[in-house]
Coordinates of C-alpha atoms in Angstrom, one line a residue:
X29 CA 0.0 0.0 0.0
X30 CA 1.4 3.4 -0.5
X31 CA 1.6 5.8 2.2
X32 CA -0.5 8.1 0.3
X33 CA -3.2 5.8 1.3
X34 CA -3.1 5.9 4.9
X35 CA -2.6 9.6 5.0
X36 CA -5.6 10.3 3.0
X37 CA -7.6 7.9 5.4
X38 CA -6.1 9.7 8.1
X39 CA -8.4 12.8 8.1
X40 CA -11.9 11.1 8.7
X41 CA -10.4 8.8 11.8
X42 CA -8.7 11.7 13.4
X43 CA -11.5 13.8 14.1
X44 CA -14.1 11.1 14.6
X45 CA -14.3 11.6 18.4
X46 CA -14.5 15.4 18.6
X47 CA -16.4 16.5 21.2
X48 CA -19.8 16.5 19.8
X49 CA -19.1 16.0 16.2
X50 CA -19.5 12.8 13.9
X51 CA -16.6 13.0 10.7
X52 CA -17.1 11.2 7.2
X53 CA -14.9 11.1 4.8
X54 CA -16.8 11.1 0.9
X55 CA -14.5 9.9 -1.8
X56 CA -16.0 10.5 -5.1
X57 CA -13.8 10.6 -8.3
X58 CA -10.8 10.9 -6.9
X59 CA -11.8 14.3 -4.9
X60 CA -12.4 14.2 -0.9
X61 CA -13.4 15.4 1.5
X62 CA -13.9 15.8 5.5
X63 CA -17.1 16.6 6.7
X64 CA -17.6 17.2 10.6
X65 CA -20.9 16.9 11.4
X66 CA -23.1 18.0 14.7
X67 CA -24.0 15.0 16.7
X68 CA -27.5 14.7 17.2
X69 CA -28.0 11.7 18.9
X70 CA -30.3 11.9 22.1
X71 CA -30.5 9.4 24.3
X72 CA -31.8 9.3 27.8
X73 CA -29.9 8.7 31.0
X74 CA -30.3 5.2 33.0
X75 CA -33.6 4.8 34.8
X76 CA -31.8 4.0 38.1
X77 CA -29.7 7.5 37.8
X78 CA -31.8 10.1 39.9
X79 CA -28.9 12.1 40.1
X80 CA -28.4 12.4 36.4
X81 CA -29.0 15.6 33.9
X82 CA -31.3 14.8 31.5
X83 CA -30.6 17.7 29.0
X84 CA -31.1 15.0 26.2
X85 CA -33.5 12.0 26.3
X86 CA -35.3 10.0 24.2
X87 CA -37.0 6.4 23.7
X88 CA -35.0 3.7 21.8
X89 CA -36.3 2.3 19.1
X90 CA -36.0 -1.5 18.5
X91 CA -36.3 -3.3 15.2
X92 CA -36.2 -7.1 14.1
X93 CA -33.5 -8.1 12.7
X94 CA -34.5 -9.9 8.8
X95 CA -34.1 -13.1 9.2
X96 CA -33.7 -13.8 5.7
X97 CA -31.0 -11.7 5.1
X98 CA -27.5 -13.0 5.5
X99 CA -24.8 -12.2 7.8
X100 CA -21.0 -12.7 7.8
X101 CA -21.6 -13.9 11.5
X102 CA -24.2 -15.3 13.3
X103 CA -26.6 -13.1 14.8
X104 CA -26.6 -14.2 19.0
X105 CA -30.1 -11.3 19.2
X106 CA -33.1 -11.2 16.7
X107 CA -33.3 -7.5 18.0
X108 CA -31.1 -4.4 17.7
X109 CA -31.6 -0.7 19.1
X110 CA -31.9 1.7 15.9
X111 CA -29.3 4.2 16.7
X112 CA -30.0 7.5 15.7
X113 CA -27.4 7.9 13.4
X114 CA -28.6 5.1 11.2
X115 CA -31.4 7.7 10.2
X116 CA -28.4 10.2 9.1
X117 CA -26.2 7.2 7.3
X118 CA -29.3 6.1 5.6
X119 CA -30.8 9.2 3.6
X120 CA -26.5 9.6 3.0
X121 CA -26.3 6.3 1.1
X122 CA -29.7 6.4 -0.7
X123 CA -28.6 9.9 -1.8
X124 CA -25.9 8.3 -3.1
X125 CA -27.4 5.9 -5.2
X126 CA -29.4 9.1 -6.6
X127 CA -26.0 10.1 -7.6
X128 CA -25.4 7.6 -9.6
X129 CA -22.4 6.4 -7.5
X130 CA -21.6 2.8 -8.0
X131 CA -19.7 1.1 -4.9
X132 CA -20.9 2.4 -1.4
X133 CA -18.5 1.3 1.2
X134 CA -19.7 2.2 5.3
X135 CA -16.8 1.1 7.6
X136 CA -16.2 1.1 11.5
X137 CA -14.6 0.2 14.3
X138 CA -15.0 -3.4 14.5
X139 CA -17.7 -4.0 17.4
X140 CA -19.8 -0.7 16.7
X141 CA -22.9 -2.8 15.1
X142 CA -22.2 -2.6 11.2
X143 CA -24.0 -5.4 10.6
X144 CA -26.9 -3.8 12.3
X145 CA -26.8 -0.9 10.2
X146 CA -26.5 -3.7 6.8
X147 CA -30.1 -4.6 8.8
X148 CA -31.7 -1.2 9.1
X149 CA -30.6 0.0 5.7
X150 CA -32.0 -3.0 3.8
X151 CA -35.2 -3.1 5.9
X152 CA -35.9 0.3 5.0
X153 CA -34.6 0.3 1.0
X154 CA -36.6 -2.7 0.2
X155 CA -40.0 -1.5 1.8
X156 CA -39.2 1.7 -0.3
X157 CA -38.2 0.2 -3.4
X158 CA -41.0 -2.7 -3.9
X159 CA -39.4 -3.9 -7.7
X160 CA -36.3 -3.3 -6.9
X161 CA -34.0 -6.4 -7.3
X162 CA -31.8 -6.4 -4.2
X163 CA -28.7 -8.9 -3.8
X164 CA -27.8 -9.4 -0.7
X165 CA -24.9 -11.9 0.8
X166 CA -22.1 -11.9 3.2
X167 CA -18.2 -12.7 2.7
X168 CA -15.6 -13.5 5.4
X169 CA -12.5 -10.8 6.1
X170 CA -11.3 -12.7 3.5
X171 CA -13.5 -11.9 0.8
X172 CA -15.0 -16.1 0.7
X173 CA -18.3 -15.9 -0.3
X174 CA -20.5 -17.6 2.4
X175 CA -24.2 -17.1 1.5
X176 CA -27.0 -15.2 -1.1
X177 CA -30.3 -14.1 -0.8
X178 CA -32.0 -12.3 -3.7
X179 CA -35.3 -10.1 -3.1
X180 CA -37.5 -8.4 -5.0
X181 CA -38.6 -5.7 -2.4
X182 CA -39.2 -7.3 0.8
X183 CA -40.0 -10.8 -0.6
X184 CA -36.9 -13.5 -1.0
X185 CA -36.7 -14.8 -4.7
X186 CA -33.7 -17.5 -3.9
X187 CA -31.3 -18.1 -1.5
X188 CA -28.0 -20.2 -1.6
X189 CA -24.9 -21.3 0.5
X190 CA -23.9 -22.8 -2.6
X191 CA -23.9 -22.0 -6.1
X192 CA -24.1 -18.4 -4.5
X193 CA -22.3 -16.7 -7.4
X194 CA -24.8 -18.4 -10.5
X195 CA -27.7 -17.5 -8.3
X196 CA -25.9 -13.4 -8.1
X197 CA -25.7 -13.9 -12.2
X198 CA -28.7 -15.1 -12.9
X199 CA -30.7 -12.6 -10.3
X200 CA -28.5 -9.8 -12.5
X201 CA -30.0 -11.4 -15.8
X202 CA -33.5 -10.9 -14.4
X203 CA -32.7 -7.2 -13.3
X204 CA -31.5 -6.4 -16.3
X205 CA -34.3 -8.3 -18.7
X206 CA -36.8 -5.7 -16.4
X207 CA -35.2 -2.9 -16.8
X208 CA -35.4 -2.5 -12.9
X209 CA -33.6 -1.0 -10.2
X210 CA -30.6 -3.5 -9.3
X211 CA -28.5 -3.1 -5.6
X212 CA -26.1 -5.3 -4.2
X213 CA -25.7 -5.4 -0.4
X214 CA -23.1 -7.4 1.1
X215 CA -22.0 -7.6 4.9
X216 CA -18.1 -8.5 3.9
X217 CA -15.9 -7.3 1.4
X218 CA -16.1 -9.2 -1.9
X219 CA -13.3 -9.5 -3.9
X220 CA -14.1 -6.5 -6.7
X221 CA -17.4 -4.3 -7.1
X222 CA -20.2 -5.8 -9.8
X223 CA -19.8 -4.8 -13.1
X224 CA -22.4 -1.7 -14.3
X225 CA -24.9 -1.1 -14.2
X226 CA -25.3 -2.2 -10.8
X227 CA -25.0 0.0 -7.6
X228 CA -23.7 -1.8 -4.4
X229 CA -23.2 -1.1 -0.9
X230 CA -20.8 -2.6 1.3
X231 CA -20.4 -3.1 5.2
X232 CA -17.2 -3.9 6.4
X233 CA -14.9 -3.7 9.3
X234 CA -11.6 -1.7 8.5
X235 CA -10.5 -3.7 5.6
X236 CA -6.9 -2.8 3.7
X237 CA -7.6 -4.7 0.6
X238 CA -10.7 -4.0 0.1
X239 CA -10.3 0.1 0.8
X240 CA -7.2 0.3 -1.5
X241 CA -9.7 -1.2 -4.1
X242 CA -12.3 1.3 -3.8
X243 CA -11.0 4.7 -2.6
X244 CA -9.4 5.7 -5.6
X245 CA -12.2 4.3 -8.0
X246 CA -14.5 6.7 -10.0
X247 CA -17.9 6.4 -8.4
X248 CA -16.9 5.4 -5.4
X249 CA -18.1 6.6 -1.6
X250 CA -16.1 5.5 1.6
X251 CA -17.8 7.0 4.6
X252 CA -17.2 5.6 8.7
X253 CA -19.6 5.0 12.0
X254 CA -19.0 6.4 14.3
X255 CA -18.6 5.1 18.2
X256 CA -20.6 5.1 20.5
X257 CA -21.1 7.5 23.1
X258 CA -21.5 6.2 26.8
X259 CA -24.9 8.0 27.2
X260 CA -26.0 6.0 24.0
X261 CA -25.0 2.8 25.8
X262 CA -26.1 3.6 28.7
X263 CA -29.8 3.8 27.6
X264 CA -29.7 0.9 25.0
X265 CA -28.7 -1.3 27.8
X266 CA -31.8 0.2 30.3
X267 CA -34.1 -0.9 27.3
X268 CA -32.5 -3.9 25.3
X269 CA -32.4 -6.8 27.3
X270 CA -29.6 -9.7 26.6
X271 CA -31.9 -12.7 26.0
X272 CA -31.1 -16.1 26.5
X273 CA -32.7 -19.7 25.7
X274 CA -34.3 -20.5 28.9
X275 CA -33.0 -18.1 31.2
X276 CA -34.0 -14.4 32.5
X277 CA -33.4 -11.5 30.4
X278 CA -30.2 -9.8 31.0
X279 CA -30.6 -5.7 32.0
X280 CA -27.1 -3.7 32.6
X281 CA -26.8 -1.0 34.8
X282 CA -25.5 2.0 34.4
X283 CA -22.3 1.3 36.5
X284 CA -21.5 -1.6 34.8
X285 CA -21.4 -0.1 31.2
X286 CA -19.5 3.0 32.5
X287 CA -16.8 0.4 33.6
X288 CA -16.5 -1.4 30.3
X289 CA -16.9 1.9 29.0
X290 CA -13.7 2.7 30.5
X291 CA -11.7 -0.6 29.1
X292 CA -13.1 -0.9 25.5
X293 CA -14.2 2.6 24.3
X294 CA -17.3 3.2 22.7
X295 CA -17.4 -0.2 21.7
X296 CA -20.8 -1.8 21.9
X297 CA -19.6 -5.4 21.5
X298 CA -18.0 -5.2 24.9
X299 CA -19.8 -2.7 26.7
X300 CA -23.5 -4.6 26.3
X301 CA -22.7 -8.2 26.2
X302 CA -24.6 -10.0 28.4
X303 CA -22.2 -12.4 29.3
X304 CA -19.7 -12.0 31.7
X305 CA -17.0 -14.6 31.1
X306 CA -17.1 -12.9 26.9
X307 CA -16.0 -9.5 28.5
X308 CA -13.4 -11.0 30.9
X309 CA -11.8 -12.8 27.9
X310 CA -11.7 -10.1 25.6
X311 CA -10.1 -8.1 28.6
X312 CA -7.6 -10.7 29.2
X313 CA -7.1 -11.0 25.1
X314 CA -6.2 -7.1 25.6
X315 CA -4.1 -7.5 28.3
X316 CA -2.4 -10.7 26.4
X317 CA -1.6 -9.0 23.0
X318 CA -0.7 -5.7 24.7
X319 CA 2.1 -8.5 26.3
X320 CA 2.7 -9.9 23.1
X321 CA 3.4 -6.4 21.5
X322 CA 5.9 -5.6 23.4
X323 CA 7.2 -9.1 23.5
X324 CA 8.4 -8.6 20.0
X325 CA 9.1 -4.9 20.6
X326 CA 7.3 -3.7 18.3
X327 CA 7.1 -0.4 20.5
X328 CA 5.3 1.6 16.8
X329 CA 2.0 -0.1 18.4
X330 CA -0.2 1.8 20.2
X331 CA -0.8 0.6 24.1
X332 CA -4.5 0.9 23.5
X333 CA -5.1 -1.4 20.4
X334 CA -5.5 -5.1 20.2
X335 CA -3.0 -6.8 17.3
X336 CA -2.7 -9.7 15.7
X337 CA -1.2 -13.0 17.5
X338 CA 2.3 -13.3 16.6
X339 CA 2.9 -15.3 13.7
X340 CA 2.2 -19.4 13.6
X341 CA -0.9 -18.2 16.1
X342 CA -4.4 -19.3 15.9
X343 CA -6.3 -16.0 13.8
X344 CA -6.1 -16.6 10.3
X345 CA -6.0 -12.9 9.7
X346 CA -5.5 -9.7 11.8
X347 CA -8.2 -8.3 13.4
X348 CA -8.5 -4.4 14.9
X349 CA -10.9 -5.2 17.3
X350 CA -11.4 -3.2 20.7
X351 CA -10.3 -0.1 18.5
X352 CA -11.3 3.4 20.3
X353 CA -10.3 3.0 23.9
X354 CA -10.6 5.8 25.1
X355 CA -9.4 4.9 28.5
X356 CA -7.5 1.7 30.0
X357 CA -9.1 0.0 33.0
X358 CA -6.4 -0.4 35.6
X359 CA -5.7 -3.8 34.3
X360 CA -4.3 -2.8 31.4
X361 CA -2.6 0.0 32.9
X362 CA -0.3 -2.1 35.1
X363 CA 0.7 -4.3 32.3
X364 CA 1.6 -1.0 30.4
X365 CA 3.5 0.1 32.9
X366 CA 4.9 -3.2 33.8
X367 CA 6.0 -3.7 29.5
X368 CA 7.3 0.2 29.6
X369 CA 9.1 0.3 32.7
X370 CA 9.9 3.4 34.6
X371 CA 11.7 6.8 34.5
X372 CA 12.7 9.2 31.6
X373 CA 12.6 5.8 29.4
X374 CA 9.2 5.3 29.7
X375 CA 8.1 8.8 29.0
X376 CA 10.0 8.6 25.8
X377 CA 8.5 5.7 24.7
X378 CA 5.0 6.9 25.7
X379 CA 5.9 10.1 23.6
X380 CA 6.6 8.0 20.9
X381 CA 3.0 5.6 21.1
X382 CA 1.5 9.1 20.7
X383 CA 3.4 9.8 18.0
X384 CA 2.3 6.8 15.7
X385 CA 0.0 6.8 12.6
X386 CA -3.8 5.8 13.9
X387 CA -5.3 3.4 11.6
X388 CA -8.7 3.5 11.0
X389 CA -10.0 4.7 14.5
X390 CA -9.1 6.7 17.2
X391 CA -7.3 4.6 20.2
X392 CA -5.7 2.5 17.2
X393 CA -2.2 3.6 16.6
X394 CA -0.1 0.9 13.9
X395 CA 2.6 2.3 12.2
X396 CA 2.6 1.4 8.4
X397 CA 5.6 -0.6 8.3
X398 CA 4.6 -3.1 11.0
X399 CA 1.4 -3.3 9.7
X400 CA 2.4 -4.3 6.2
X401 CA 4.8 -6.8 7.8
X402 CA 1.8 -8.4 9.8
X403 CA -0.6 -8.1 7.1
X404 CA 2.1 -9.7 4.5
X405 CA 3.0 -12.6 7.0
X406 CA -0.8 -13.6 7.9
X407 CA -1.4 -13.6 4.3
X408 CA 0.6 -15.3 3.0
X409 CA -1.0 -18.5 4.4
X410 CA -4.2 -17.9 3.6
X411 CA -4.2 -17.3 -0.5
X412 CA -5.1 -19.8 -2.6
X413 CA -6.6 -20.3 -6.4
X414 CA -10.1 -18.9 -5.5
X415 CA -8.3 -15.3 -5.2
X416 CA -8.5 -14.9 -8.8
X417 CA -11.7 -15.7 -9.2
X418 CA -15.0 -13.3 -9.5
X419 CA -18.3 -13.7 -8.1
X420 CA -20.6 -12.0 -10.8

């Protein structure tokens, strides 16, 4: 990747946790662009918080995940809370497609609930757009196609594991023999766009490959989620319970988000996962690669990001997950300190963290040349023949 890359990309993720202000960056024939945007979101303080100053409050709205529609993971709720930015990022991507503009890429901090926009995007386009042909499916990280559905509106035509890709050709023939409106919407990066005159729209975490594909193209609009703020948590969790087979619903209190709040960063992964024993392990998986980082002195990573395992380890391809701490529980803190050591040392080296690049999100910092070298390593055990093929 060229360094031109990253410093373009740089922009958007830099200013994303302003106080108060969502960023996007457009790309659109090669010009950009950073927009800051007011953040509108209300949301209301936790029911148990008599204490708290409700300047800002509202109900949160809850929508069914479709059930038809497929996912690059599986779903653990049927459920999601409609944050209120998914109103803004939807009348921004259908104005979009207005445009004319052929690859729609939205991107995030992995954890922040893409896939729940993907939900709330096609819910609302296909009860909007009746005869429109809409192909859906979802790839891995890797760009391996896992599963189709084609609709026609809200109603499912077909649906595949495999034969995914003659079932996308075929659905395009039929598109194309009516002269209707044709969309692809994928959860996962697939290996190129679809040929014209198709529009598509992809969710995706933070994705090299697939960005490098896309932000230089002609027609072609990059915009990022943003995080969550705590308030926003806070009241998802007072009003979307955790819900398991069997067992009571799960409600978290305020106190318990603030202090995952304070480990993971507006992360909603973490901060409303029901289960216990999931947060501990993605604290100790922290706390682990934070170890391993400085294990193999690679001192151009940031203290708050989570990297890949060292090479040989069990993740077929890195992940930047837990991006956008925006604290470090006191946990991570002493293994920080503990890795860094004391004195005038350990402020230069702390200097330095702040120094380095951020990539993708705030509370990621990776330095280009260590991430090429992971990227490059985990790759190289995962290509094979199917690389060069194409899906439509």
């Amino acid at each position: 990747m060229a360094p031109t890359s990253s410093k373009k990309r740089k922009h958007a993720r830099s200013g994303e946790r302003k106080a108060g202000c969502k960023v996007r960056r457009i790309t659109d024939s090669g010009n950009q662009a950073t927009v800051a945007i007011p953040n509108d979101s209300v949301v209301a303080q936790g029911a148990g918080d008599s204490n708290a100053t409700k300047t800002r409050q509202s109900s949160v709205q809850i929508q069914v995940f479709p059930t038809a529609l497929p996912t690059q993971l599986p779903l653990d709720q049927d459920t999601y809370a409609v944050r209120p930015c998914y109103v803004e990022y939807y009348d921004l991507i259908t104005a979009q497609l207005r445009y004319g503009t052929r690859t729609i890429t939205v991107s995030g901090t992995s954890g922040t609930g893409n896939t729940m926009l993907y939900g709330y995007v096609f819910s609302r386009f296909s009860r909007e757009n009746p005869d429109a042909i809409i192909i859906t499916a979802s790839y891995t990280d890797e760009s391996r196609l896992i599963r189709v559905t084609v609709f026609e509106g809200e109603r499912v035509i077909e649906a595949e594991y495999l034969g995914g890709r003659r079932l996308m050709k075929k659905a395009r023939a039929l598109a194309i023999e009516r002269k209707t409106k044709l969309v692809y919407m994928f959860d996962g990066p697939p290996k190129s766009p679809p040929p014209p005159p198709a529009q598509m729209i992809c969710f995706t975490n933070p994705n090299n490959e697939w960005l490098d594909k896309v932000e230089h193209a002609a027609q072609s609009f990059v915009c990022y989620t943003p995080l969550w703020e705590l308030d926003e948590l806070v009241a998802t969790a007072a009003h979307v319970p955790w819900r398991r087979p069997g067992k009571p619903d799960v409600f978290l209190d305020r106190a318990t988000v603030e202090e995952r709040f304070a480990t993971f960063g507006g992360v909603a992964r973490e901060c409303l996962a029901g289960c216990e024993k999931f947060v501990t392990r993605r604290k100790n998986e922290l706390v682990h690669d934070i170890d391993v980082t400085f294990d193999q002195q690679t001192s151009e990573c940031g203290i708050t990001c989570q990297i890949p395992v060292r090479p040989g380890g069990d993740r077929s391809f890195p992940r930047e997950v837990l991006a956008g701490l925006s604290a470090l529980s006191d946990e991570v803190a002493d293994q920080r300190d503990r890795k860094l050591g004391g004195g005038r040392a350990n402020d230069a080296k702390k200097d330095k963290l702040k120094c380095s690049e951020p990539r993708y999100q705030p509370g990621v910092f990776f330095k280009l040349a260590v991430w090429e070298e992971y990227k490059e390593t985990f790759m190289s055990g995962v290509r094979d023949a199917e690389e060069n093929s194409t899906d439509f």
